[in-house]
Structures are given as C-alpha cells and as structure tokens.
CSV table of C-alpha atoms in Angstrom, one decimal:
chain,number,residue,atom,x,y,z
A,970,UNK,CA,128.8,-63.4,-19.3
A,971,UNK,CA,131.4,-65.5,-17.5
A,972,UNK,CA,134.3,-66.9,-19.4
A,973,UNK,CA,136.1,-70.2,-18.8
A,974,UNK,CA,139.4,-71.8,-19.8
A,975,UNK,CA,139.4,-73.7,-23.1
A,976,UNK,CA,142.2,-75.8,-24.6
A,977,UNK,CA,142.3,-77.4,-28.0
A,978,UNK,CA,145.2,-79.9,-28.5
A,979,UNK,CA,146.1,-82.1,-31.3
A,980,UNK,CA,148.9,-84.7,-31.0
A,981,UNK,CA,151.3,-82.4,-32.8
A,982,UNK,CA,150.6,-79.2,-31.0
A,983,UNK,CA,148.6,-77.0,-28.6
A,984,UNK,CA,146.3,-74.9,-30.9
A,985,UNK,CA,144.3,-72.9,-28.5
A,986,UNK,CA,144.7,-72.2,-24.8
A,987,UNK,CA,142.8,-69.2,-23.5
A,988,UNK,CA,139.6,-68.0,-21.7
A,989,UNK,CA,136.5,-68.1,-24.0
A,990,UNK,CA,132.8,-67.3,-23.7
A,991,UNK,CA,131.2,-70.1,-25.6
A,992,UNK,CA,132.3,-73.2,-27.6
A,993,UNK,CA,130.2,-75.3,-29.9
A,994,UNK,CA,131.5,-78.9,-30.1
A,995,UNK,CA,130.6,-81.6,-32.6
A,996,UNK,CA,129.8,-84.5,-30.2
A,997,UNK,CA,129.3,-87.9,-31.5
A,998,UNK,CA,125.6,-87.8,-30.5
A,999,UNK,CA,125.1,-84.2,-31.7
A,1000,UNK,CA,126.6,-80.8,-31.4
A,1001,UNK,CA,126.6,-79.3,-27.9
A,1002,UNK,CA,127.4,-75.9,-26.7
A,1003,UNK,CA,129.6,-75.3,-23.6
A,1004,UNK,CA,129.3,-72.2,-21.5
A,1005,UNK,CA,131.0,-71.4,-18.2
A,1006,UNK,CA,129.9,-73.6,-15.2
A,1007,UNK,CA,128.8,-76.5,-17.4
A,1008,UNK,CA,128.3,-79.8,-15.6
A,1009,UNK,CA,131.1,-82.4,-15.9
A,1010,UNK,CA,130.7,-84.0,-19.2
A,1011,UNK,CA,132.8,-86.3,-21.5
A,1012,UNK,CA,132.1,-87.1,-25.1
A,1013,UNK,CA,133.8,-88.5,-28.1
A,1014,UNK,CA,133.7,-86.3,-31.2
A,1015,UNK,CA,132.7,-86.8,-34.8
A,1016,UNK,CA,134.5,-85.1,-37.7
A,1017,UNK,CA,133.1,-81.6,-37.8
A,1018,UNK,CA,133.7,-78.0,-36.9
A,1019,UNK,CA,134.4,-76.5,-33.5
A,1020,UNK,CA,133.2,-73.0,-33.1
A,1021,UNK,CA,134.9,-70.8,-30.5
A,1022,UNK,CA,133.3,-67.6,-29.4
A,1023,UNK,CA,136.1,-65.7,-27.7
A,1024,UNK,CA,134.0,-62.5,-27.0
A,1025,UNK,CA,130.4,-61.9,-26.5
A,1026,UNK,CA,128.6,-61.5,-29.8
A,1027,UNK,CA,131.8,-61.6,-31.8
A,1028,UNK,CA,132.4,-63.8,-34.8
A,1029,UNK,CA,133.4,-67.4,-33.9
A,1030,UNK,CA,136.8,-68.9,-34.7
A,1031,UNK,CA,136.1,-72.1,-36.6
A,1032,UNK,CA,138.4,-75.1,-36.6
A,1033,UNK,CA,138.0,-78.5,-38.4
A,1034,UNK,CA,138.5,-81.5,-36.1
A,1035,UNK,CA,138.6,-85.1,-37.1
A,1036,UNK,CA,137.5,-87.2,-34.1
A,1037,UNK,CA,138.8,-87.0,-30.6
A,1038,UNK,CA,137.4,-86.3,-27.1
A,1039,UNK,CA,135.9,-83.4,-25.2
A,1040,UNK,CA,136.3,-83.2,-21.5
A,1041,UNK,CA,134.2,-80.6,-19.6
A,1042,UNK,CA,135.1,-80.3,-15.9
A,1043,UNK,CA,135.0,-77.5,-13.4
A,1044,UNK,CA,138.4,-76.4,-14.5
A,1045,UNK,CA,137.2,-75.8,-18.1
A,1046,UNK,CA,136.9,-77.5,-21.4
A,1047,UNK,CA,139.6,-79.6,-23.0
A,1048,UNK,CA,139.3,-81.0,-26.5
A,1049,UNK,CA,141.8,-83.7,-27.5
A,1050,UNK,CA,141.4,-83.8,-31.3
A,1051,UNK,CA,143.0,-86.5,-33.5
A,1052,UNK,CA,143.6,-83.8,-36.1
A,1053,UNK,CA,142.7,-80.1,-35.9
A,1054,UNK,CA,143.0,-77.6,-38.7
A,1055,UNK,CA,141.9,-73.9,-38.6
A,1056,UNK,CA,139.2,-73.3,-41.2
A,1057,UNK,CA,141.4,-70.7,-42.8
A,1058,UNK,CA,144.0,-73.3,-43.6
A,1059,UNK,CA,141.6,-76.1,-44.6
A,1060,UNK,CA,141.3,-76.6,-48.3
A,1061,UNK,CA,139.6,-79.2,-50.5
A,1062,UNK,CA,142.9,-81.1,-50.8
A,1063,UNK,CA,143.2,-81.7,-47.1
A,1064,UNK,CA,139.7,-82.7,-46.8
A,1065,UNK,CA,140.0,-85.1,-49.7
A,1066,UNK,CA,143.1,-86.6,-48.1
A,1067,UNK,CA,141.2,-87.1,-44.9
A,1068,UNK,CA,138.3,-88.8,-46.8
A,1069,UNK,CA,140.7,-91.0,-48.6
A,1070,UNK,CA,142.5,-92.2,-45.4
A,1071,UNK,CA,139.1,-92.8,-43.7
A,1072,UNK,CA,137.9,-94.8,-46.7
A,1073,UNK,CA,141.0,-97.0,-46.7
A,1074,UNK,CA,140.7,-97.5,-43.0
A,1075,UNK,CA,137.0,-98.5,-43.4
A,1076,UNK,CA,137.8,-101.0,-46.2
A,1077,UNK,CA,140.5,-102.6,-44.1
A,1078,UNK,CA,137.9,-103.8,-41.5
A,1079,UNK,CA,135.9,-106.9,-41.6
A,1080,UNK,CA,132.1,-106.4,-41.3
A,1081,UNK,CA,131.2,-105.5,-37.8
A,1082,UNK,CA,130.9,-102.6,-35.4
A,1083,UNK,CA,134.3,-101.3,-36.3
A,1084,UNK,CA,133.4,-101.2,-40.0
A,1085,UNK,CA,130.2,-99.4,-39.3
A,1086,UNK,CA,132.0,-96.8,-37.2
A,1087,UNK,CA,134.7,-96.3,-39.9
A,1088,UNK,CA,132.1,-96.0,-42.6
A,1089,UNK,CA,130.1,-93.4,-40.6
A,1090,UNK,CA,133.3,-91.4,-40.3
A,1091,UNK,CA,133.6,-91.4,-44.1
A,1092,UNK,CA,130.0,-90.4,-44.5
A,1093,UNK,CA,130.4,-87.5,-42.0
A,1094,UNK,CA,133.5,-86.3,-43.8
A,1095,UNK,CA,131.6,-86.3,-47.1
A,1096,UNK,CA,128.7,-84.5,-45.6
A,1097,UNK,CA,131.2,-81.9,-44.4
A,1098,UNK,CA,132.7,-81.6,-47.8
A,1099,UNK,CA,129.2,-80.9,-49.2
A,1100,UNK,CA,128.6,-78.0,-46.8
A,1101,UNK,CA,131.8,-76.2,-47.7
B,1111,UNK,CA,210.5,-92.8,-38.3
B,1112,UNK,CA,207.9,-91.4,-40.6
B,1113,UNK,CA,209.1,-89.3,-43.4
B,1114,UNK,CA,208.0,-85.8,-43.9
B,1115,UNK,CA,205.7,-86.8,-46.8
B,1116,UNK,CA,203.9,-89.4,-44.6
B,1117,UNK,CA,203.4,-86.9,-41.9
B,1118,UNK,CA,202.0,-84.4,-44.3
B,1119,UNK,CA,199.5,-87.0,-45.6
B,1120,UNK,CA,198.4,-87.9,-42.1
B,1121,UNK,CA,197.8,-84.3,-41.2
B,1122,UNK,CA,195.7,-83.8,-44.4
B,1123,UNK,CA,193.6,-86.8,-43.7
B,1124,UNK,CA,192.9,-86.0,-40.1
B,1125,UNK,CA,192.0,-82.5,-41.3
B,1126,UNK,CA,189.5,-84.0,-43.8
B,1127,UNK,CA,188.0,-86.1,-41.0
B,1128,UNK,CA,187.7,-83.1,-38.8
B,1129,UNK,CA,185.8,-81.3,-41.4
B,1130,UNK,CA,183.3,-84.1,-41.7
B,1131,UNK,CA,182.7,-84.5,-38.0
B,1132,UNK,CA,182.4,-80.7,-37.7
B,1133,UNK,CA,179.7,-80.7,-40.5
B,1134,UNK,CA,177.9,-83.7,-38.8
B,1135,UNK,CA,177.9,-81.8,-35.5
B,1136,UNK,CA,176.3,-78.8,-37.1
B,1137,UNK,CA,173.7,-80.8,-38.9
B,1138,UNK,CA,172.8,-82.6,-35.7
B,1139,UNK,CA,172.6,-79.3,-33.9
B,1140,UNK,CA,170.1,-78.0,-36.4
B,1141,UNK,CA,168.1,-81.2,-36.4
B,1142,UNK,CA,168.2,-81.3,-32.6
B,1143,UNK,CA,166.5,-77.9,-32.4
B,1144,UNK,CA,163.7,-79.1,-34.6
B,1145,UNK,CA,163.3,-82.4,-32.8
B,1146,UNK,CA,163.3,-80.7,-29.5
B,1147,UNK,CA,160.5,-78.4,-30.6
B,1148,UNK,CA,158.5,-81.3,-32.0
B,1149,UNK,CA,158.8,-83.2,-28.7
B,1150,UNK,CA,157.8,-80.1,-26.7
B,1151,UNK,CA,154.8,-79.5,-29.0
B,1152,UNK,CA,153.5,-83.0,-28.5
B,1153,UNK,CA,153.7,-83.1,-24.7
B,1154,UNK,CA,150.6,-81.0,-24.0
B,1155,UNK,CA,148.4,-83.6,-25.7
B,1156,UNK,CA,150.0,-86.5,-23.8
B,1157,UNK,CA,149.6,-84.6,-20.6
B,1158,UNK,CA,145.9,-83.8,-21.1
B,1159,UNK,CA,145.3,-87.3,-22.2
B,1160,UNK,CA,146.8,-88.6,-19.0
B,1161,UNK,CA,144.6,-86.3,-17.0
B,1162,UNK,CA,141.4,-87.3,-18.9
B,1163,UNK,CA,142.3,-91.0,-18.6
B,1164,UNK,CA,143.0,-90.8,-14.9
B,1165,UNK,CA,139.7,-89.0,-14.4
B,1166,UNK,CA,137.9,-91.8,-16.2
B,1167,UNK,CA,139.9,-94.7,-14.8
B,1168,UNK,CA,139.3,-93.5,-11.2
B,1169,UNK,CA,135.5,-93.7,-11.8
B,1170,UNK,CA,135.8,-97.0,-13.7
B,1171,UNK,CA,138.0,-98.7,-11.1
B,1172,UNK,CA,136.7,-102.1,-10.1
B,1173,UNK,CA,134.1,-102.2,-12.8
B,1174,UNK,CA,133.7,-105.8,-13.9
B,1175,UNK,CA,133.7,-105.1,-17.6
B,1176,UNK,CA,136.8,-103.0,-17.7
B,1177,UNK,CA,138.4,-103.2,-21.2
B,1178,UNK,CA,141.1,-105.7,-22.0
B,1179,UNK,CA,143.6,-102.9,-22.4
B,1180,UNK,CA,143.1,-101.8,-18.9
B,1181,UNK,CA,142.7,-105.1,-17.1
B,1182,UNK,CA,145.3,-107.1,-19.1
B,1183,UNK,CA,144.9,-110.7,-20.2
B,1184,UNK,CA,145.3,-112.1,-16.7
B,1185,UNK,CA,148.6,-113.7,-17.6
B,1186,UNK,CA,152.2,-112.4,-17.7
B,1187,UNK,CA,153.8,-115.2,-19.7
B,1188,UNK,CA,154.4,-113.7,-23.1
B,1189,UNK,CA,156.3,-110.4,-23.4
B,1190,UNK,CA,156.7,-108.1,-26.4
B,1191,UNK,CA,159.7,-105.7,-26.2
B,1192,UNK,CA,159.5,-102.7,-28.5
B,1193,UNK,CA,163.0,-101.5,-28.9
B,1194,UNK,CA,163.3,-98.0,-30.4
B,1195,UNK,CA,166.6,-96.9,-31.7
B,1196,UNK,CA,168.0,-94.9,-34.5
B,1197,UNK,CA,168.5,-96.0,-38.1
B,1198,UNK,CA,171.9,-94.6,-38.2
B,1199,UNK,CA,175.0,-95.0,-36.1
B,1200,UNK,CA,177.7,-92.5,-35.2
B,1201,UNK,CA,175.7,-91.2,-32.3
B,1202,UNK,CA,177.9,-92.1,-29.4
B,1203,UNK,CA,176.4,-94.6,-26.9
B,1204,UNK,CA,172.8,-93.8,-28.0
B,1205,UNK,CA,171.9,-97.0,-29.7
B,1206,UNK,CA,173.9,-99.3,-27.6
B,1207,UNK,CA,172.6,-98.0,-24.3
B,1208,UNK,CA,169.0,-98.6,-25.3
B,1209,UNK,CA,169.9,-102.0,-26.7
B,1210,UNK,CA,171.7,-102.8,-23.5
B,1211,UNK,CA,168.7,-101.9,-21.4
B,1212,UNK,CA,166.4,-104.1,-23.6
B,1213,UNK,CA,168.9,-106.9,-23.5
B,1214,UNK,CA,169.1,-107.0,-19.7
B,1215,UNK,CA,165.3,-106.9,-19.5
B,1216,UNK,CA,165.0,-109.7,-22.0
B,1217,UNK,CA,167.6,-111.8,-20.2
B,1218,UNK,CA,165.8,-111.3,-16.9
B,1219,UNK,CA,162.5,-112.4,-18.4
B,1220,UNK,CA,164.0,-115.4,-20.1
B,1221,UNK,CA,165.6,-116.4,-16.9
B,1222,UNK,CA,162.2,-116.3,-15.2
B,1223,UNK,CA,161.0,-118.7,-17.9
B,1224,UNK,CA,158.9,-116.2,-19.8
B,1225,UNK,CA,158.5,-116.0,-23.6
B,1226,UNK,CA,160.1,-113.0,-25.1
B,1227,UNK,CA,159.7,-111.5,-28.6
B,1228,UNK,CA,161.2,-108.3,-29.9
B,1229,UNK,CA,159.9,-105.7,-32.2
B,1230,UNK,CA,162.6,-103.3,-33.3
B,1231,UNK,CA,161.8,-99.8,-34.4
B,1232,UNK,CA,165.0,-98.5,-36.1
B,1233,UNK,CA,167.6,-100.7,-37.7
B,1234,UNK,CA,170.5,-100.2,-35.3
B,1235,UNK,CA,168.8,-101.9,-32.3
B,1236,UNK,CA,168.1,-105.0,-34.5
B,1237,UNK,CA,171.7,-105.1,-35.6
B,1238,UNK,CA,172.8,-105.3,-32.0
B,1239,UNK,CA,170.1,-107.6,-30.6
B,1240,UNK,CA,170.0,-110.0,-33.5
B,1241,UNK,CA,173.3,-111.7,-32.5
B,1242,UNK,CA,172.1,-112.2,-28.9
B,1243,UNK,CA,168.5,-113.2,-29.4
B,1244,UNK,CA,168.5,-115.1,-32.7
B,1245,UNK,CA,165.0,-116.0,-33.9
B,1246,UNK,CA,163.3,-113.8,-31.3
B,1247,UNK,CA,163.2,-110.6,-33.4
B,1248,UNK,CA,159.8,-110.5,-35.1
B,1249,UNK,CA,160.3,-107.6,-37.4
B,1250,UNK,CA,162.2,-104.4,-37.9
B,1251,UNK,CA,160.4,-101.2,-38.7
B,1252,UNK,CA,162.7,-98.7,-40.3
B,1253,UNK,CA,162.0,-95.0,-40.0
B,1254,UNK,CA,164.5,-94.1,-42.6
B,1255,UNK,CA,161.8,-93.2,-45.1
B,1256,UNK,CA,160.0,-91.0,-42.6
B,1257,UNK,CA,160.9,-87.4,-43.0
B,1258,UNK,CA,159.3,-86.0,-39.9
B,1259,UNK,CA,157.7,-88.1,-37.2
B,1260,UNK,CA,154.0,-87.3,-36.8
B,1261,UNK,CA,151.0,-89.0,-35.4
B,1262,UNK,CA,150.7,-91.1,-38.6
B,1263,UNK,CA,153.9,-92.9,-37.8
B,1264,UNK,CA,153.0,-93.7,-34.2
B,1265,UNK,CA,149.5,-94.7,-35.4
B,1266,UNK,CA,150.9,-97.3,-37.7
B,1267,UNK,CA,153.2,-98.8,-35.1
B,1268,UNK,CA,150.5,-98.6,-32.4
B,1269,UNK,CA,147.9,-100.3,-34.6
B,1270,UNK,CA,150.2,-103.1,-35.3
B,1271,UNK,CA,151.0,-103.7,-31.7
B,1272,UNK,CA,147.4,-103.5,-30.6
B,1273,UNK,CA,146.1,-105.9,-33.3
B,1274,UNK,CA,148.7,-108.4,-32.1
B,1275,UNK,CA,147.5,-107.9,-28.6
B,1276,UNK,CA,143.9,-108.4,-29.4
B,1277,UNK,CA,144.8,-111.5,-31.4
B,1278,UNK,CA,146.3,-112.8,-28.2
B,1279,UNK,CA,149.9,-113.0,-29.3
B,1280,UNK,CA,151.3,-111.4,-26.2
B,1281,UNK,CA,150.3,-110.3,-22.7
B,1282,UNK,CA,152.6,-107.5,-21.8
B,1283,UNK,CA,154.3,-104.9,-24.0
B,1284,UNK,CA,157.2,-102.8,-22.9
B,1285,UNK,CA,158.9,-100.1,-25.0
B,1286,UNK,CA,162.5,-99.0,-24.7
B,1287,UNK,CA,163.6,-95.6,-25.7
B,1288,UNK,CA,165.8,-92.7,-24.6
B,1289,UNK,CA,164.4,-89.9,-22.6
B,1290,UNK,CA,165.8,-86.5,-23.7
B,1291,UNK,CA,167.1,-84.5,-20.7
B,1292,UNK,CA,169.7,-82.3,-22.4
B,1293,UNK,CA,172.3,-82.4,-25.1
B,1294,UNK,CA,174.7,-84.3,-22.9
B,1295,UNK,CA,172.2,-86.4,-21.0
B,1296,UNK,CA,169.8,-88.9,-22.5
B,1297,UNK,CA,168.3,-91.5,-20.2
B,1298,UNK,CA,167.4,-95.0,-21.6
B,1299,UNK,CA,164.0,-95.8,-20.3
B,1300,UNK,CA,161.6,-98.8,-20.2
B,1301,UNK,CA,157.9,-98.1,-20.2
B,1302,UNK,CA,155.1,-100.6,-20.1
B,1303,UNK,CA,152.4,-99.7,-22.7
B,1304,UNK,CA,150.1,-102.7,-22.7
B,1305,UNK,CA,148.2,-103.2,-20.5
B,1306,UNK,CA,147.9,-99.5,-19.8
B,1307,UNK,CA,149.4,-98.2,-16.6
B,1308,UNK,CA,147.1,-95.3,-15.5
B,1309,UNK,CA,148.6,-92.9,-13.1
B,1310,UNK,CA,146.5,-92.4,-10.1
B,1311,UNK,CA,145.4,-88.8,-10.6
B,1312,UNK,CA,143.7,-86.4,-8.4
B,1313,UNK,CA,140.7,-87.0,-10.6
B,1314,UNK,CA,138.3,-86.5,-7.7
B,1315,UNK,CA,139.5,-83.1,-6.8
B,1316,UNK,CA,139.2,-82.0,-10.4
B,1317,UNK,CA,135.5,-82.6,-10.1
B,1318,UNK,CA,134.8,-81.3,-6.6
B,1319,UNK,CA,132.7,-84.4,-6.1
B,1320,UNK,CA,130.4,-83.9,-9.1
B,1321,UNK,CA,129.7,-86.8,-11.4
B,1322,UNK,CA,130.6,-87.0,-15.1
B,1323,UNK,CA,128.0,-87.5,-17.7
B,1324,UNK,CA,129.2,-89.6,-20.7
B,1325,UNK,CA,128.2,-89.6,-24.3
B,1326,UNK,CA,128.2,-92.3,-25.5
B,1327,UNK,CA,128.7,-94.7,-22.5
B,1328,UNK,CA,131.7,-94.7,-20.2
B,1329,UNK,CA,132.8,-98.1,-21.6
B,1330,UNK,CA,132.7,-96.9,-25.2
B,1331,UNK,CA,134.7,-93.8,-24.4
B,1332,UNK,CA,137.3,-95.8,-22.5
B,1333,UNK,CA,137.4,-98.4,-25.3
B,1334,UNK,CA,138.4,-95.6,-27.7
B,1335,UNK,CA,140.6,-93.6,-25.4
B,1336,UNK,CA,142.9,-96.5,-24.3
B,1337,UNK,CA,144.2,-97.5,-27.8
B,1338,UNK,CA,144.7,-93.8,-28.5
B,1339,UNK,CA,146.7,-93.5,-25.3
B,1340,UNK,CA,149.0,-96.3,-26.4
B,1341,UNK,CA,149.6,-94.5,-29.7
B,1342,UNK,CA,150.2,-91.2,-28.0
B,1343,UNK,CA,152.7,-92.8,-25.7
B,1344,UNK,CA,154.5,-94.3,-28.7
B,1345,UNK,CA,154.5,-90.9,-30.4
B,1346,UNK,CA,155.9,-89.3,-27.4
B,1347,UNK,CA,158.6,-91.9,-27.1
B,1348,UNK,CA,159.5,-91.6,-30.8
B,1349,UNK,CA,159.8,-87.9,-30.6
B,1350,UNK,CA,161.9,-88.0,-27.4
B,1351,UNK,CA,164.1,-90.6,-29.1
B,1352,UNK,CA,164.6,-88.5,-32.1
B,1353,UNK,CA,165.7,-85.6,-30.0
B,1354,UNK,CA,168.0,-87.8,-27.9
B,1355,UNK,CA,169.5,-89.2,-31.0
B,1356,UNK,CA,170.5,-85.8,-32.4
B,1357,UNK,CA,171.7,-84.7,-29.0
B,1358,UNK,CA,173.9,-87.8,-28.6
B,1359,UNK,CA,175.2,-87.4,-32.1
B,1360,UNK,CA,176.0,-83.8,-31.5
B,1361,UNK,CA,178.0,-84.4,-28.5
B,1362,UNK,CA,179.7,-87.4,-30.0
B,1363,UNK,CA,180.7,-85.4,-33.1
B,1364,UNK,CA,181.8,-82.5,-30.9
B,1365,UNK,CA,184.2,-84.9,-29.1
B,1366,UNK,CA,185.4,-86.3,-32.4
B,1367,UNK,CA,186.1,-82.8,-33.8
B,1368,UNK,CA,188.0,-81.9,-30.6
B,1369,UNK,CA,190.0,-85.1,-30.8
B,1370,UNK,CA,190.9,-84.5,-34.4
B,1371,UNK,CA,192.1,-81.0,-33.4
B,1372,UNK,CA,194.3,-82.4,-30.7
B,1373,UNK,CA,195.7,-85.0,-33.2
B,1374,UNK,CA,196.5,-82.3,-35.8
B,1375,UNK,CA,198.3,-80.3,-33.2
B,1376,UNK,CA,200.4,-83.3,-32.1
B,1377,UNK,CA,201.2,-84.3,-35.7
B,1378,UNK,CA,202.2,-80.8,-36.7
B,1379,UNK,CA,204.6,-80.6,-33.8
B,1380,UNK,CA,206.2,-83.9,-34.9
B,1381,UNK,CA,206.3,-82.6,-38.5
B,1382,UNK,CA,208.0,-79.4,-37.6
B,1383,UNK,CA,210.5,-81.1,-35.4
B,1384,UNK,CA,211.4,-83.6,-38.1
B,1385,UNK,CA,211.7,-80.9,-40.7
B,1386,UNK,CA,214.0,-78.8,-38.4
B,1387,UNK,CA,216.1,-81.9,-37.7
B,1388,UNK,CA,216.5,-82.5,-41.3
B,1389,UNK,CA,217.6,-79.0,-42.1
B,1390,UNK,CA,220.1,-79.1,-39.2
B,1391,UNK,CA,221.4,-82.3,-40.5
B,1392,UNK,CA,221.9,-80.9,-44.0
B,1393,UNK,CA,223.7,-77.8,-42.6
B,1394,UNK,CA,226.0,-80.0,-40.6
B,1395,UNK,CA,226.9,-82.0,-43.6
B,1396,UNK,CA,227.6,-78.9,-45.7
B,1397,UNK,CA,229.7,-77.2,-43.0
B,1398,UNK,CA,231.7,-80.3,-42.2
B,1399,UNK,CA,232.3,-80.8,-45.9
B,1400,UNK,CA,233.6,-77.2,-46.2
B,1401,UNK,CA,235.9,-77.6,-43.2
B,1402,UNK,CA,237.4,-80.8,-44.6
B,1403,UNK,CA,238.7,-78.8,-47.6
C-alpha cells in the first residue's frame, strides 16, 4: 500500500511529521479515513481521537485532538489541531479540564448558533469521557 | 581628591553592581534559550495555517459573501494599535524601540485625521505611550502573571480584539512587536492583523488543478479559520517578543557587566596611585624629619 506524508501540528508544537499508511480523522460531520491519493478535502474537526496507522496492519497510534482543521491535498494530510495530546499522556484530569473550559466558553455565549456550537463541543467531550 | 576610604567604597559598590548585572545576564541567557525554543516550536503551525488559508482564500477570492474578517468593514477610519512590549525594563532599547515605532505610526494616522486607540500588552509600552497619547490608551494587559506564554494567552487577547471588531469599535488593527533575529538584533515590526492579510500562495499548484471538497461549507470553514489565524499571529508575535526581550536584556546586561569591569579597573588604578603617593609622602616626612636632627 502506498504511504503519504502526514503532519499533525498544534499551536505549541509539531507532534507528528512522517509518512504513514492510513489516518482516521474525527471530522465535524463524521469520522473519515485518509489513504494515499485521497481527493483534495478540507474539514473542521470535532473533539475526538485521531488514529494513525504507520505500518500496514500495525496497531494505530492514537491522539486526542480538540477541534481544528484537516487539509488533504496531493502533498499529503495536514491536521491543525487546537490541542493535541497523545493518548498515553491523556488522563482524566486533562479531559476534565478541557470539559470545564468548554463549559465556561459555552455559558459565556448568548443563545444562538455560537452557543449551540459550544454546547455541542461540551457534549462531544463528555461522550469521549464516557468511552474511556 | 577622593580619600582612600571613598575609593574603596566606590570599588566595592561597582563590584556589587557587576555581580547583579552578571547574574541578570545569565538568567536572561537561560530564559532566552527556552523562549527561542518555544518560538521555534510554534512556527510550524503558523506556517501550515498560512498555507491552508492561502489555499482557501484563493478559491474564495471575489466571492460576494466573504467574511467580515477577510473583506474588512469598508472603512479605514478607526485604528486599533496593539503594542506588545515587556513588563520589565532593563532590556536595552527593546521597549523603547517598539514604542517608538508605534508612536510614529500613531502620529502619522492622527495627522491623516484618523481615530487611533491603543491597546498595550505589557506594562512598559503603556508607561512610554501614556504621556504622548493621553486618553487614547484603552487598556493595559499585563503578562506578569503568565508563567509561560501558550495558546491560552493569545486566545484571550485575540478574543478580546475580535469581539471589539465585531461590535464595530474599530476598522483596522495593527500589532507592534519585535521580531527575533539574533541575540544582538531584534527588529521592531508592525503587522496588520485585522482585516486579515492573506499571502497570495501558490495554492493552485498545490492542487494540480483539482478542486477541494469542503465539510461543512467553504464559508463556515473560513469563518472559523480566520479568527484562529488572528490568534495564531498574536501567539507568534508574543513568542517572538519574549525571545527578543531576553535577547535584548542579555546583550544589555553583558554591556553593563563589561562597563562595570572597566570602571573597576580604572578605580583600582587611581586607588593604587593614591595609596602609593601617600606612602611616599609619609616617607619623605620621616626622612626630612630625621635629617633635620
């Protein structure tokens, strides 16, 4: 299987930059998988888990991301995450902190599309906590 | 002429000063390394962001419903200057060179009849500008409490600027900070952040003529990407500024340490000469006293 260049960056640092086989990305309208030669595609992300398959049939590397963008173009896949934490470093405390900050952001908005969006982020984070 | 005791005191005090400046230099050097690393770690994100944005903006160009952050308010009357400086002094010309750039910019705008308001990030810039532009400084955001500058800090400042923009309080925002080149060279820079200036990228060649698919719509993505871009630009500026500050302080303190060293040398020379002269004088007195007998 062909591999393609993949980059995962958060504002603070570059987490991953290498050739991979397959990446599963939590898009805002559902998860999507990216293989080599994917058509150009751009999506916003919801809080969730990015799964990176570096080798064929190997175990995926899992990273928690909290919102951001994915850009698929012929040069590869770039994920700009607002926050990215490898699952091995993610603990309940960090997730709780993320939920708390999302909740306070949601309560700051007046009713409207922004509030709905912020509230859905809270719900998604809580759903994620339930799965862990 | 100063007595021997006075000279001894002077030398001791200059030595104490030298110790302090030496310590400050070493602290700045250690902080500089960390600040430089943080600035370097943040640059990939800003770079990728720019690329994604230019890809998007090229395909959005000329669209009638381009977001407010891209198109601007259609007026250039009211300006917001975001002046980023340090919270502490003793960093050579670091604070004053940024403030000077902002001041010149503000004067030019005022001369053109535009409204100018200033938002200071870091206390020192406000101290300098307050005298020249009384009543024009909106607020001062101090970063003194912030241990390490992260996205959270930039997020707060960015959110504040953006909400003022959407409330229609200003038309153009420009930020002033110091670009970090090297320990001895920091370049005060002005950068327009609102409305967004998108670099014309080679977006088309990235795609080989293919067309992007968007999820959700193009507008919604841009709507989310543009505010984020403003915050990222602010983060980048804050980090560069932090590195510049430490660099400037390091070289300023290095100079101060060297000057103190020179001064100690000079003072010791005078001290030794004076002491020798006194001994000679005493000897002459004794000898001439003995000869008189």
